[in-house]
Each structure stands twice: as structure tokens, then as C-alpha cells.
Amino acid sequence: MNAPVRIFASLPAAETDDKDKQQGLEVTCLNKPVREVQVTGVAEVSCPADRAWLLVSVTSTKDSTNEVTNSISRRLEYIFQTIRQHGVSEEYTTVRRNVRRHAETYTMDVEILVTFSEFKKMEHMCCVLLEKLDKSVQVGTPRFFHSAACLSELRLRASVSAVENAQQKASKIAQLLGESLGATLLVREEETKEWRNEEEATGCVTTSHTMLSYLTSGGCRLPFYLFAMVLPLVSPHTLNRNQHQEHDHKERPKLLLVSFDGFRWDYIYRVPTPNFRSIMDEGVKVEFVENIYITKTYPNHYSMVTGLYAETHGVVANEMYDPALNLSFSMETDSVYNSRWWEQAVPLWVTVQKDGGRSGAAMWPGSDVLIHGVFPTRYLQYNASVSFEARVRRIIEWFSAPEGEAVDFGILYWEEPDESGHNLGPQSPLMDAIIAGIDEKLGFLLDELKKAGLYQKVNLVVTSDHGMAQLSPEKIIELDQYVDRDLYTWVDKSPVVGILPKEGKLDEVYAMLADANPNMVAYRKDDIPEHFHYQHNVRIMPILLEAKEGWTIMQNRTGLFMLGNHGYNNTLRDMQPVFVARGPAFRQNYIKASMRSVDLYPLMCHILAIQPLPNNGSLLNVRDLLSSEPTTSAPASAHSTPPPKVSRYSYAPVVGSFIGVVMVLGFLVVYVILVTLKQRPALKHRSWEMSQPLLQEDLHL
């Protein structure tokens, strides 16, 4: 497939006697020539999903808030009682409530997300709820997935099978070369890939029959393509080099990226924040961080891990419409798990894993989505009810794992102070306690790093996606006063709104909105300023409305109003996030005037010692944040052993290398032919996606 798993194995040519075995590998290599054979082992395993999400939605509309609350409460009480009766504890249940006003009525929506591990109980609970409750209660389609433990077990099974297959092939090759096969010297897993059954991908589970069909058909399958690889007929020095490579892998630098959603740049000065201050004293701080346009959560979080502007990475807003796919995206729905929204770019955790490293993600937007066939090595499925402390403990656990299992790159996300900023407004005195609480949570993270012995090893970056602006009920722009709703579709929300006019109505709608309100600017897509980097993507609508800071765009005043918001022009100071960092890679007690958020990606790649993909950032812009010492340097030992000498007149390496190359090419040709034939039906379907370039021509890299 497109993302095979690679396992490297080095095999000695001949069995050694007992004395040699007792003296160890290095003595064996010095006494006898070593023949290394490149072989290919392939394994594929499958098993049913062991987890499922079920979304239960309740809606009620009444004349007063008390009435709507009482109406919802009775049904919620029955739903929660039913959930508990089916053995689901509170920690596997997430509840979200929303109240909105329409004219003289109030509507309350409640969503309950339940995680099941016993599917028969889930099926039975669905039947009970549908039978006992009215149409105001909607039971959604179950979404099946594998737990992290299940994926780990599948990966192990596939690896073992692939190594066995590789050994069988290696035996035949050794026989061909007239040698006996020794023990495996090195096995290393490179990549894994997961995909769902086609039946599950093309249909929805709407009845118990299709649900059971899904479960018995195998759920999800994990294919693993495993390769054992070294050069044939090499000197003992090659083995030493392999050992040095393994040592380098163990010494790979560590990096943890933390995002506190909506943490404005000046919050650290508003109340005492001793833990932010300690990072500044021991590391670096950037005063002005220019994030990307638009200053919304999903676009900016994806820019941090790709180094790309929104028009290039494709996540252009929190709510999107793609006319090429004829699909809509909302951060409030399961559409976020559709890989096609994310695959116009490659996030950093995918690059780390393709480079042989390991990643861990705790609730970072998009990290629980299968992107280019890859999940993070370790990750938590998004669940807002999971505490910050629980997320931190899991991240620390991943960094503290044994050698060969510990993650190299971690990302951690927390929803505050964004949620409180929306509800209270950033100018509210109540925000002081929220900000102080965030600093305490940061202190908890620092303490846990110290307890685990990671404080001096892990490079820590603490930042945010955007700031927050204060709103006022007197500053509302009502679109219904200027244009008929039947002429357009509303995409995304204030303060930057995408307008999709009905067919043939573009000029008419734009004329109505162009000078509608002095506190709102209307752009045709082609006229959006170039410095926004927000033109060249089909998901950007034909008309873009941008409110001035502090103003809110609504269709009318019956919609939900917030006291704080973000999304405005990214040059506004209130939209800027915080940025502090510390660790072995960073300078100490250093303040930098400014940077761009897209510069963070090449900076992280440099710290992790991996090659960045094409991006809009620049390492030169942020190189002064780094300490003068190389992040991966290791002093040479005064007593290091020089590599053993190899006779310059030995023809064995030349002949063996030639034979090995011919065999490798043969295996490669067969493999490419098989993969091409297997993928042929999909190539035509994917031609449109493949034709879109990664970067636009006008981007300055």
C-alpha cells in the first residue's frame, strides 16, 4: 500500500561454534566474514473493532428556560439511568448542552456521547431508547474503532508474522548463496497502516442486522508491510554502524508541544503566573506571534503542525464546505473524522513516524484522525470530559516508556481559557481566576516532568492558537437587513463568514453586501488581500465577510450571542497568542520580538532532527531562539575504537554487493507490479486529488 511498515534485519552468513557464541557478536564478526541479506516479509492481520461511540441527541422547545430545562431533564434522567443499567460508567460518557433563543421560544439541545466496549449492550440500549422515547430523542449511527491496546496487539502480531516470512525467504537466499543462515541481528518496525472494510466505509450502520454484519465481517483490518534490509557481503564495520544507528535513534531529541486554546499574549501579565514566568526565565519568550488568517481553532492548530497557511493545508475554518467533494465539515460533528479534510497536508506526527520516530497526541485537533493512513503512535480519542491532569499523566507515561517504545514528539491540547473567554468575555474580572488556573495546570505539567526525570530532557513549547476580543450586544451586524436568505448559504460563523451564493446570484449578492455596513468588509474571493494567504482553495467561499474587531455578524439577533470571540484579522493585537519555551535546545532568559506561527514547524523539525516537508515557515526567522549547542551532539569518546581494517583487494564485497543489488531489484519490480495492479481501480478515482499541488506558486518558502 502507500504507507508500508518497514522492518530492518541483519543476518550473519554462517552458524558459529559454541565458543564464538559465548564470546558475543563482535568476536564472531571479527573471526568470520559476515554476509548480510536483504529480504522482504509481508504480513496482514485483521480483527473486529473493540470500541464504539454512540451519540444520543435530545431537543426540546418551550416558551421559557424553566420549561425547556424541566422537559429535557426528565428525558435525560431516563437516558442516564438506561446507560448506567447497561454497565457504562460516567467516565465513558460526555455531555454537551446548548440553549438558544428563537423569537419568543427557547430551544435546548443536549448531546450525549457514550463509549461502548460491549456491542450487544449498545444494540440493546439503542432498542430501549428508540422504543421508550419520542422523536425528540435521536439515536445516532454507532462509530466503531480500535482501542490503543488493540492496535498495539495487532501491530505485534503483524510484526511477528512478517519477520517469520522474512526468515523463510532469507533461508532460501542463504541456500542460493551456498551459506547457512545465522540468527537475526536487527529488527526494527518503521510504519503501520490501518484501513476499514469497504462495506463499512460505504454504508451506515442503521439496523441491528447491518451492525452485526459489520462486527462479524472483521471491523477494521491492519495491513503491515515489513521489510528486512541491509547490504550483502559487508565487513564487520557495517554491524558497528548499524549499532551506532540504533544508538542515534535512542538519543533522538524529545519535544512536547502544548496548546492552551484562546490564551491571549497578555494574559500572563494580567495576574501572577509564576509557572509561565519560570519557563521564560529558563528559556525563551516571543512577544508578538502572528498566527494565520483566519484566527480560528482548527486552521491554526493544523498550521502549527504543518507549517502551512490555511489555503494550502486545506483546513480553512471550523465550519467548511467543499464543492469538489460536495461535503460539509463541522467541528461539532463526526465529519472531523473524514480523512479527506486533512490530507491536503502532512502533519508533523506522520513525518516523525516515517522518519523512524514515535509520537503521542493528547486531544490535539485532528490527531485522532487517520491521515495518509497513519495515526500517531500513541493517541487519545478526543473527549472534552477528560481532565487536563489525566491528559498530562498519559503524555508523561508515553515519554517515560522503555527504550524503543517512548515517544519522541508529543502534543497536548486543553480547551481553556477559550471556552470561558467566549462565555464571559476577556475583559470580565472572572477571567482572572481562569488564567490563574491555567498557570496552575502548567505548574502541574512541570512538576510531573520533574518527577519523571524528563524536565531536563524534554524540550517544552507552550503556546496557543489565537487570542480573544471583547464583544458587545450593541455591535451586531444583521445580514437579514441587507440580503434575502434564499439567495445564499451561510458557511462558518462570525467574525469571518463564508457566503456561498445560489447559482447565478454571485454578483447580486455581492452588490447587496459590498457597502452594507461600515463595520464589515465584503471581499470577492479573488480580491482577498494576498497577505492573508486565503485565496487558493476550493473550500474558501466566493464571498468573504470580515467584521471589524468587537463586531459580530449574525443573520438576526435570535442567534446565539457570545461575549468574547476570535477569528478576526490576524494582525490585530488581541488575536495574538502566547509563546514560551524551554529545554536543552533553547536559549535561557531570552525574549524575541516577533515570529510567525508557521515558523514553529521548521523549528520543531530542527529540534527533532528530521527533514521538514515543504512549508511556509522559515527556520532563519526563529534560529535565534535556539541555544548555540547542537541538539543532537554527543562528544566523541577519547577511547573510541577505530573501525576494523578491510582489505582493499578483497573481491567478495564487490561480487556479493552485485548479487544483492540484482536480487533487491527483482524483489522491488515484483512488488511494484503487484501494488500497481492492486491499486489500479483506485487511481482514476484519486486523479483529481493527486493533481492538486502541495504549495501554490505564489507562496514564499
XYZ file of C-alpha atoms in Angstrom:
701
model
C 0.000 0.000 0.000
C 1.070 3.675 0.114
C 2.496 3.533 3.664
C 4.188 0.183 4.289
C 5.717 -0.921 7.529
C 9.474 -1.368 7.262
C 11.445 -3.675 9.493
C 15.219 -3.878 9.055
C 17.053 -7.128 9.883
C 20.724 -8.065 9.517
C 21.584 -11.773 9.141
C 25.052 -13.411 9.508
C 26.017 -15.909 6.844
C 27.057 -18.954 8.856
C 26.444 -20.636 12.181
C 29.259 -20.225 14.710
C 30.608 -22.710 17.202
C 29.723 -22.584 20.885
C 32.926 -20.756 21.796
C 32.220 -17.975 19.344
C 28.640 -17.683 20.571
C 29.791 -17.284 24.130
C 32.205 -14.519 23.153
C 29.391 -12.488 21.621
C 28.508 -10.837 18.345
C 31.570 -8.603 17.974
C 34.023 -11.516 18.334
C 32.029 -13.545 15.815
C 32.189 -10.701 13.330
C 35.944 -10.304 13.746
C 36.656 -14.002 13.233
C 34.401 -14.724 10.257
C 33.137 -12.794 7.267
C 29.551 -11.589 7.538
C 27.041 -11.857 4.728
C 24.005 -9.627 5.099
C 20.929 -10.476 3.052
C 18.088 -8.148 2.102
C 14.688 -9.827 2.120
C 11.051 -8.759 2.171
C 8.438 -10.064 4.584
C 4.767 -9.107 4.316
C 2.010 -9.693 6.857
C -1.597 -8.554 7.124
C -3.851 -9.056 10.137
C -7.434 -8.109 10.861
C -9.765 -8.102 13.815
C -13.123 -6.583 14.776
C -13.309 -3.159 16.346
C -13.384 -3.324 20.150
C -14.850 0.112 20.842
C -17.782 2.158 19.546
C -19.181 5.644 20.042
C -22.906 6.268 20.175
C -24.340 9.779 20.014
C -27.749 10.368 21.629
C -29.334 13.785 20.964
C -32.254 15.364 22.827
C -34.061 18.524 21.693
C -36.878 20.474 23.305
C -38.520 23.828 22.535
C -40.604 25.694 25.121
C -41.772 29.210 25.971
C -39.391 29.700 28.904
C -35.996 28.473 30.046
C -37.512 26.733 33.073
C -39.955 24.796 30.941
C -37.343 23.693 28.425
C -34.940 22.682 31.219
C -37.589 20.609 33.004
C -38.653 18.965 29.754
C -35.096 17.974 28.879
C -34.261 16.880 32.432
C -36.950 14.206 32.549
C -35.688 12.573 29.370
C -32.040 12.938 30.352
C -32.719 11.237 33.668
C -34.184 8.244 31.860
C -31.319 8.158 29.316
C -28.620 8.273 32.003
C -30.431 5.599 34.005
C -30.543 3.385 30.908
C -26.832 3.999 30.215
C -25.863 3.006 33.754
C -28.076 -0.097 33.580
C -26.056 -1.198 30.566
C -22.807 -1.046 32.506
C -21.322 2.216 31.160
C -19.570 4.281 33.828
C -19.593 8.074 33.942
C -16.037 8.443 32.637
C -17.138 6.976 29.288
C -19.991 9.465 28.903
C -19.623 13.017 27.583
C -22.461 15.552 27.713
C -22.760 18.832 25.813
C -25.619 21.329 26.315
C -26.669 24.329 24.235
C -29.568 26.766 24.749
C -30.650 29.217 22.079
C -33.498 31.663 21.712
C -35.745 31.971 18.645
C -38.193 34.874 18.844
C -40.268 34.099 21.962
C -39.244 30.445 22.394
C -36.224 28.677 23.847
C -34.624 25.555 22.407
C -32.252 23.310 24.325
C -30.079 20.728 22.593
C -28.234 18.079 24.585
C -25.751 15.620 23.062
C -24.579 12.547 24.965
C -21.585 10.682 23.563
C -21.247 7.174 25.009
C -18.254 4.876 24.518
C -19.061 1.152 24.483
C -16.848 -1.914 24.638
C -19.739 -4.422 24.632
C -21.662 -4.056 21.390
C -24.610 -6.258 22.346
C -25.305 -3.941 25.271
C -25.073 -0.967 22.923
C -27.522 -2.555 20.498
C -29.927 -3.372 23.315
C -29.706 0.171 24.711
C -30.454 1.630 21.270
C -33.586 -0.503 21.041
C -34.728 0.531 24.528
C -34.285 4.252 23.865
C -35.997 4.123 20.479
C -38.896 2.162 21.939
C -39.446 4.197 25.103
C -38.757 7.764 23.994
C -40.388 10.013 21.398
C -38.912 11.558 18.260
C -37.287 14.371 20.237
C -34.586 11.845 21.113
C -32.320 10.831 18.225
C -30.008 7.824 18.462
C -27.137 8.210 16.012
C -25.186 5.713 13.979
C -22.545 3.867 16.030
C -18.962 4.623 15.030
C -16.619 1.701 15.553
C -12.907 1.953 16.237
C -9.948 0.143 17.775
C -8.569 0.962 21.203
C -4.860 1.747 21.547
C -4.276 -1.612 23.254
C -5.957 -3.452 20.390
C -3.858 -1.615 17.789
C -0.674 -2.424 19.695
C -1.557 -6.108 19.809
C -2.349 -6.148 16.069
C 0.942 -4.409 15.298
C 2.823 -7.018 17.304
C 1.031 -9.896 15.581
C 1.732 -8.460 12.153
C 5.377 -7.829 13.007
C 5.909 -11.392 14.231
C 4.260 -12.833 11.106
C 6.265 -10.591 8.789
C 9.563 -11.495 10.458
C 8.726 -15.196 10.124
C 8.014 -14.661 6.429
C 11.264 -12.726 6.041
C 13.223 -15.504 7.752
C 11.822 -18.094 5.365
C 12.895 -16.026 2.385
C 16.293 -15.346 3.937
C 16.812 -19.105 4.341
C 16.194 -19.631 0.624
C 18.571 -16.797 -0.292
C 21.291 -18.150 2.000
C 20.821 -21.565 0.397
C 21.157 -19.956 -3.030
C 24.439 -18.350 -1.960
C 25.699 -21.623 -0.517
C 25.671 -20.433 3.069
C 23.794 -21.446 6.206
C 21.513 -18.912 7.911
C 22.524 -17.397 11.231
C 20.487 -15.520 13.807
C 18.710 -12.249 13.076
C 20.882 -9.280 14.031
C 18.453 -6.359 13.874
C 14.671 -5.939 13.606
C 13.066 -2.512 13.570
C 9.477 -1.540 12.783
C 9.114 1.529 10.604
C 5.451 2.217 9.750
C 1.953 0.885 10.251
C -1.242 1.470 8.352
C -4.886 0.843 9.170
C -7.929 0.845 6.926
C -11.573 -0.090 7.299
C -13.503 -2.697 5.362
C -15.115 -1.377 2.196
C -18.561 -2.476 3.404
C -18.222 -0.315 6.492
C -16.810 2.641 4.589
C -19.627 2.806 2.082
C -22.614 2.280 4.284
C -24.060 3.387 7.602
C -24.950 1.101 10.455
C -28.649 1.766 10.731
C -30.086 -1.557 11.872
C -29.088 -4.366 14.154
C -28.617 -6.610 11.139
C -26.033 -4.331 9.499
C -24.373 -3.751 12.860
C -23.901 -7.471 13.394
C -22.780 -7.859 9.782
C -20.121 -5.242 10.431
C -18.899 -6.970 13.569
C -18.741 -10.431 12.013
C -17.046 -9.135 8.854
C -13.933 -8.177 10.782
C -14.448 -4.492 11.547
C -11.128 -2.918 10.676
C -8.033 -4.525 9.202
C -4.441 -3.552 9.847
C -2.093 -4.272 6.941
C 1.612 -4.406 7.743
C 4.317 -4.456 5.069
C 7.544 -5.464 6.752
C 10.982 -5.349 5.177
C 14.236 -6.877 6.420
C 17.081 -4.939 4.863
C 20.885 -4.451 4.919
C 23.664 -4.623 2.333
C 25.014 -8.033 1.250
C 28.629 -9.196 1.890
C 29.897 -6.328 4.037
C 32.689 -6.005 6.550
C 32.198 -6.187 10.341
C 32.293 -2.372 10.371
C 28.782 -2.389 8.875
C 27.464 -4.074 12.001
C 29.087 -1.445 14.154
C 27.453 1.216 12.009
C 24.042 -0.409 12.477
C 24.616 -0.361 16.216
C 25.521 3.326 16.061
C 22.324 3.992 14.112
C 20.302 2.271 16.805
C 22.134 4.354 19.409
C 21.291 7.517 17.462
C 17.641 6.519 17.453
C 17.628 6.094 21.222
C 19.227 9.537 21.581
C 16.615 11.241 19.380
C 15.684 14.643 20.918
C 12.366 14.935 22.767
C 9.796 17.669 22.156
C 6.418 18.417 23.783
C 4.097 20.998 22.206
C 1.292 22.300 24.464
C -1.618 24.486 23.364
C -3.951 26.303 25.761
C -6.802 27.268 23.425
C -7.510 31.011 23.332
C -4.649 32.049 25.660
C -4.041 35.648 24.620
C -0.480 37.011 24.639
C -1.100 39.450 27.525
C -2.856 37.056 29.927
C 0.477 36.234 31.579
C 0.787 39.882 32.680
C -2.794 40.195 33.947
C -2.444 38.038 37.078
C 0.539 36.371 38.743
C 1.629 33.458 36.552
C 4.724 32.029 38.250
C 4.904 28.894 36.109
C 4.837 30.805 32.826
C 7.475 33.095 34.366
C 9.716 30.168 35.282
C 9.674 28.939 31.681
C 10.553 32.462 30.487
C 13.430 32.688 32.970
C 14.791 29.262 31.977
C 14.011 29.585 28.294
C 12.578 31.954 25.691
C 9.513 34.130 25.098
C 8.178 35.689 21.896
C 6.304 38.974 22.379
C 4.397 39.078 19.078
C 3.255 35.877 17.336
C 1.494 36.417 14.023
C -0.847 33.461 13.655
C -2.628 32.625 10.416
C -5.790 34.035 8.911
C -8.478 33.202 9.914
C -7.744 33.178 13.637
C -9.895 30.135 14.379
C -9.038 26.967 16.302
C -8.793 24.263 13.642
C -6.903 26.237 10.953
C -4.274 27.482 13.424
C -3.695 24.180 15.174
C -3.134 22.492 11.810
C -0.762 25.261 10.732
C 1.367 24.702 13.845
C 1.987 21.052 12.897
C 2.301 21.561 9.116
C 3.940 24.984 8.754
C 1.385 25.878 6.084
C -1.167 28.640 5.614
C -4.824 27.607 5.615
C -5.206 27.950 1.844
C -2.516 25.292 1.452
C -3.253 22.787 4.217
C -6.993 22.942 3.440
C -8.453 23.319 6.948
C -9.666 26.837 6.213
C -12.225 27.227 9.035
C -14.032 25.478 11.867
C -17.041 25.059 9.550
C -16.367 24.327 5.860
C -17.965 23.276 2.609
C -16.029 21.545 -0.177
C -17.817 21.882 -3.535
C -15.495 19.323 -5.162
C -16.440 16.689 -2.580
C -19.948 18.087 -2.017
C -19.336 17.608 1.713
C -19.634 19.835 4.780
C -17.282 19.922 7.758
C -18.108 20.969 11.305
C -16.017 20.652 14.442
C -19.249 19.693 16.224
C -19.927 16.569 14.125
C -18.276 13.302 13.104
C -17.260 14.932 9.811
C -13.951 15.753 11.519
C -13.025 12.058 11.222
C -13.214 12.085 7.423
C -9.574 11.906 6.321
C -10.218 13.879 3.139
C -10.496 17.128 5.088
C -6.953 16.722 6.425
C -4.950 15.171 3.614
C -4.013 18.277 1.645
C -1.064 18.412 4.071
C 1.050 16.074 6.205
C 1.121 16.792 9.966
C 4.359 16.544 11.895
C 3.483 13.337 13.745
C 3.229 11.497 10.411
C 6.641 12.824 9.329
C 8.194 11.860 12.670
C 6.931 8.288 12.342
C 8.046 7.955 8.732
C 11.491 9.021 9.947
C 11.523 6.154 12.427
C 10.388 8.102 15.487
C 7.312 7.814 17.663
C 4.629 10.378 18.507
C 1.981 10.817 21.187
C -1.105 13.043 20.911
C -3.471 14.030 23.720
C -6.623 15.551 22.199
C -4.818 17.753 19.626
C -7.291 18.727 16.851
C -7.000 16.186 14.035
C -4.672 13.820 15.880
C -7.354 11.136 16.268
C -7.986 11.058 12.513
C -6.398 8.563 10.135
C -4.313 10.922 7.960
C -2.437 9.444 4.987
C -3.033 6.041 6.527
C -1.290 6.925 9.800
C -2.398 7.557 13.385
C 0.019 8.899 15.999
C 1.928 6.062 17.650
C 0.012 6.783 20.850
C -3.066 8.987 20.998
C -6.203 9.789 22.984
C -9.541 9.945 21.205
C -10.996 13.418 21.718
C -13.193 13.634 24.802
C -13.702 17.062 26.380
C -14.626 15.497 29.731
C -11.103 14.092 30.227
C -9.274 16.333 32.698
C -6.061 18.189 31.937
C -4.304 16.222 34.665
C -5.341 12.898 33.083
C -4.039 14.036 29.711
C -0.728 15.098 31.255
C -0.280 11.784 33.067
C -0.781 9.909 29.809
C 1.740 12.112 27.965
C 4.291 11.591 30.758
C 3.641 7.853 30.595
C 4.366 7.854 26.853
C 7.617 9.831 27.246
C 8.690 7.593 30.137
C 8.126 4.284 28.338
C 11.065 1.864 27.915
C 13.635 2.431 25.183
C 12.170 1.575 21.831
C 8.649 2.477 22.981
C 8.941 6.026 24.355
C 7.578 8.796 22.142
C 9.897 11.451 20.707
C 7.259 14.064 19.861
C 4.210 14.831 21.999
C 1.299 17.239 21.520
C -1.145 18.242 24.250
C -4.315 20.339 23.932
C -6.549 21.962 26.559
C -9.836 23.765 25.805
C -9.359 26.651 28.249
C -9.277 29.616 28.516
C -11.092 29.715 25.146
C -14.406 28.394 26.456
C -14.510 30.848 29.371
C -13.361 33.674 27.103
C -16.359 33.085 24.831
C -18.848 32.899 27.705
C -17.501 35.650 29.981
C -15.613 37.917 27.615
C -11.860 38.567 28.042
C -12.471 41.800 29.978
C -14.553 40.099 32.673
C -12.932 40.075 36.153
C -13.976 36.418 36.359
C -11.310 35.627 33.755
C -8.586 36.346 36.313
C -9.318 33.102 38.161
C -9.439 31.183 34.855
C -5.991 32.486 33.847
C -4.534 31.704 37.271
C -5.989 28.211 36.959
C -4.241 27.697 33.621
C -0.944 28.679 35.226
C -1.576 26.098 37.966
C -2.203 23.436 35.330
C 1.071 24.379 33.650
C 2.725 24.000 37.049
C 1.249 20.514 37.327
C 2.792 19.627 33.957
C 6.208 20.947 35.026
C 6.053 19.011 38.308
C 5.151 15.780 36.505
C 8.058 16.258 34.088
C 10.414 16.700 37.050
C 9.051 13.644 38.894
C 9.578 11.513 35.792
C 13.126 12.774 35.274
C 12.130 14.402 31.973
C 12.430 18.077 32.879
C 15.990 18.474 31.592
C 15.486 16.128 28.633
C 12.241 17.266 27.016
C 12.051 20.499 25.017
C 8.770 22.159 26.023
C 6.869 24.663 23.854
C 3.754 26.306 25.343
C 1.605 28.374 23.001
C -1.938 28.903 21.743
C -3.905 29.164 18.527
C -5.298 32.676 18.954
C -6.312 35.385 21.401
C -9.773 36.756 22.257
C -11.670 40.019 21.672
C -14.441 41.561 23.797
C -17.881 41.755 22.166
C -20.931 43.900 22.877
C -24.661 43.350 22.174
C -24.717 46.848 20.678
C -22.219 45.830 17.980
C -24.189 43.356 15.862
C -24.459 43.301 12.051
C -27.706 41.607 10.935
C -27.403 40.210 7.408
C -31.182 39.843 7.103
C -31.350 43.631 6.811
C -29.275 43.553 3.634
C -29.815 40.296 1.732
C -32.508 37.620 1.451
C -31.517 34.266 2.982
C -32.866 32.438 -0.049
C -30.051 33.892 -2.144
C -27.127 32.333 -0.285
C -25.861 29.650 2.082
C -24.133 30.658 5.317
C -20.771 28.868 5.837
C -18.773 29.190 9.079
C -19.540 31.758 11.777
C -18.677 35.300 12.815
C -16.483 37.278 12.682
C -15.305 35.921 9.295
C -18.212 34.415 7.374
C -18.122 32.489 4.110
C -21.037 33.222 1.786
C -21.984 30.737 -0.956
C -24.435 32.461 -3.303
C -27.035 30.410 -5.120
C -26.181 29.587 -8.714
C -26.127 32.711 -10.852
C -26.565 35.050 -7.863
C -22.930 35.922 -7.104
C -22.970 39.468 -8.497
C -26.372 40.239 -6.987
C -25.427 39.035 -3.503
C -22.058 40.787 -3.556
C -23.676 44.071 -4.633
C -26.030 43.861 -1.625
C -23.195 43.202 0.826
C -20.321 45.288 -0.572
C -21.252 48.518 1.240
C -23.900 47.154 3.568
C -22.302 48.178 6.871
C -19.239 50.330 7.653
C -18.137 47.812 10.300
C -17.971 44.919 7.840
C -15.829 44.340 4.757
C -17.049 42.123 1.898
C -14.446 40.511 -0.373
C -14.865 38.610 -3.580
C -12.613 35.569 -3.343
C -10.209 36.909 -5.977
C -9.948 40.233 -4.113
C -8.987 38.841 -0.704
C -5.668 40.529 0.220
C -2.638 38.441 -0.703
C -1.038 38.838 2.719
C -3.926 36.837 4.228
C -2.828 33.785 2.188
C -6.511 32.917 1.963
C -7.497 32.638 -1.691
C -6.269 29.474 -3.344
C -8.504 26.695 -2.086
C -11.907 25.462 -3.222
C -13.077 25.455 0.416
C -12.835 29.250 0.571
C -16.238 30.626 -0.429
C -16.857 33.063 -3.337
C -17.681 35.894 -0.888
C -15.955 36.520 2.433
C -17.351 38.844 5.100
C -14.986 40.179 7.774
C -16.230 42.147 10.787
C -14.189 44.829 12.486
C -12.804 43.915 15.893
C -15.541 43.722 18.524
C -18.373 43.408 15.992
C -20.474 40.286 15.405
C -22.042 39.159 12.116
C -25.401 37.379 12.544
C -28.363 36.716 10.323
C -30.573 38.242 13.027
C -30.496 38.783 16.785
C -32.226 35.488 17.597
C -28.977 33.587 17.160
C -26.570 32.659 19.955
C -24.517 35.666 21.133
C -21.134 35.390 22.868
C -19.303 37.987 24.957
C -15.916 37.028 23.539
C -14.767 35.804 20.131
C -11.819 35.337 17.788
C -11.333 34.832 14.071
C -10.644 38.492 13.252
C -7.745 39.857 11.212
C -4.550 38.123 12.334
C -2.646 41.424 12.578
C -4.840 42.608 15.478
C -3.026 42.503 18.825
C -5.938 40.878 20.661
C -5.771 37.933 18.253
C -2.147 37.129 19.122
C -1.331 34.040 21.254
C 1.263 33.447 23.956
C 4.580 31.686 23.179
C 7.146 30.454 25.707
C 9.602 27.548 25.520
C 12.405 25.900 27.464
C 14.659 22.864 27.273
C 18.091 21.759 26.088
C 17.520 23.128 22.587
C 16.541 26.664 23.695
C 18.421 29.669 24.967
C 17.837 30.869 28.517
C 16.177 34.099 29.637
C 15.809 35.339 26.055
C 12.984 37.492 24.655
C 12.345 37.677 20.923
C 10.305 40.478 19.392
C 8.225 38.543 16.844
C 7.707 35.376 14.815
C 5.067 33.749 12.638
C 3.186 30.684 13.816
C 4.187 28.865 10.608
C 7.825 29.247 11.689
C 7.157 26.863 14.565
C 7.062 23.859 12.213
C 10.633 24.147 10.821
C 11.812 24.968 14.360
C 10.310 21.728 15.696
C 11.718 19.720 12.781
C 15.168 21.114 13.560
C 14.875 20.200 17.236
C 13.669 16.688 16.347
C 16.491 16.345 13.776
C 14.136 15.448 10.912
C 13.832 16.842 7.401
C 10.809 19.198 7.142
C 8.366 18.917 4.259
C 7.795 21.998 2.035
C 6.248 24.688 4.226
C 5.571 28.411 4.523
C 7.763 28.878 7.596
C 11.426 29.728 7.915
C 13.961 28.386 10.397
C 16.064 31.524 9.842
C 13.284 33.606 11.401
C 13.476 31.675 14.691
C 17.014 30.291 14.799
C 17.953 32.855 17.458
C 15.635 31.041 19.901
C 17.980 28.052 19.868
C 20.970 27.517 22.088
C 24.397 27.502 20.465
C 24.880 23.813 21.296
C 23.619 21.325 18.673
C 20.546 19.478 19.930
C 21.812 16.045 18.900
C 25.522 16.367 19.529
C 27.353 13.724 21.545
C 31.051 14.175 22.490
C 33.386 11.698 20.900
C 34.995 9.282 23.301
C 38.754 9.507 23.738
C 38.875 5.735 23.839
C 36.642 5.019 20.868
C 37.651 2.012 18.841
C 38.634 2.720 15.231
C 36.759 0.754 12.590
C 38.415 -2.520 11.641
C 40.506 -2.510 8.518
C 39.191 -4.199 5.398
C 41.442 -5.476 2.662
C 41.254 -3.185 -0.334
C 41.957 -6.166 -2.613
C 39.005 -8.324 -1.456
C 36.565 -9.002 -4.320
C 33.974 -10.666 -2.090
C 32.242 -7.382 -1.151
C 32.024 -6.338 -4.816
C 30.635 -9.664 -6.039
C 28.282 -10.007 -3.088
C 27.042 -6.441 -3.492
C 26.311 -7.038 -7.170
C 24.334 -10.212 -6.396
C 22.460 -8.442 -3.613
C 21.548 -5.470 -5.817
C 20.199 -7.763 -8.553
C 18.092 -9.655 -6.024
C 16.768 -6.463 -4.447
C 15.811 -5.031 -7.848
C 13.995 -8.239 -8.685
C 12.011 -8.170 -5.471
C 11.267 -4.453 -5.973
C 9.980 -4.907 -9.543
C 7.637 -7.718 -8.481
C 6.419 -5.716 -5.503
C 5.729 -2.577 -7.587
C 3.829 -4.604 -10.193
C 1.661 -6.246 -7.538
C 0.923 -2.971 -5.773
C 0.140 -1.199 -9.061
C -2.302 -3.903 -10.107
C -3.949 -3.825 -6.698
C -4.282 -0.042 -6.700
C -5.352 0.361 -10.346
C -9.104 0.649 -9.651
C -8.428 3.477 -7.194
C -6.082 5.538 -9.383
C -8.766 7.011 -11.572
C -10.833 7.956 -8.562
C -7.881 9.718 -6.963
C -6.621 11.575 -10.019
C -8.261 14.868 -9.013
C -6.651 14.859 -5.560
C -3.251 13.926 -6.951
C -3.310 16.762 -9.448
C -3.536 19.450 -6.768
C -0.059 20.781 -5.847
C 1.054 20.899 -2.238
C 2.044 24.526 -2.416
C 0.662 27.354 -4.512
C 3.035 29.123 -6.884
C 2.746 32.452 -5.098
C 3.828 31.111 -1.713
C 7.207 32.276 -0.426
C 9.059 29.377 1.178
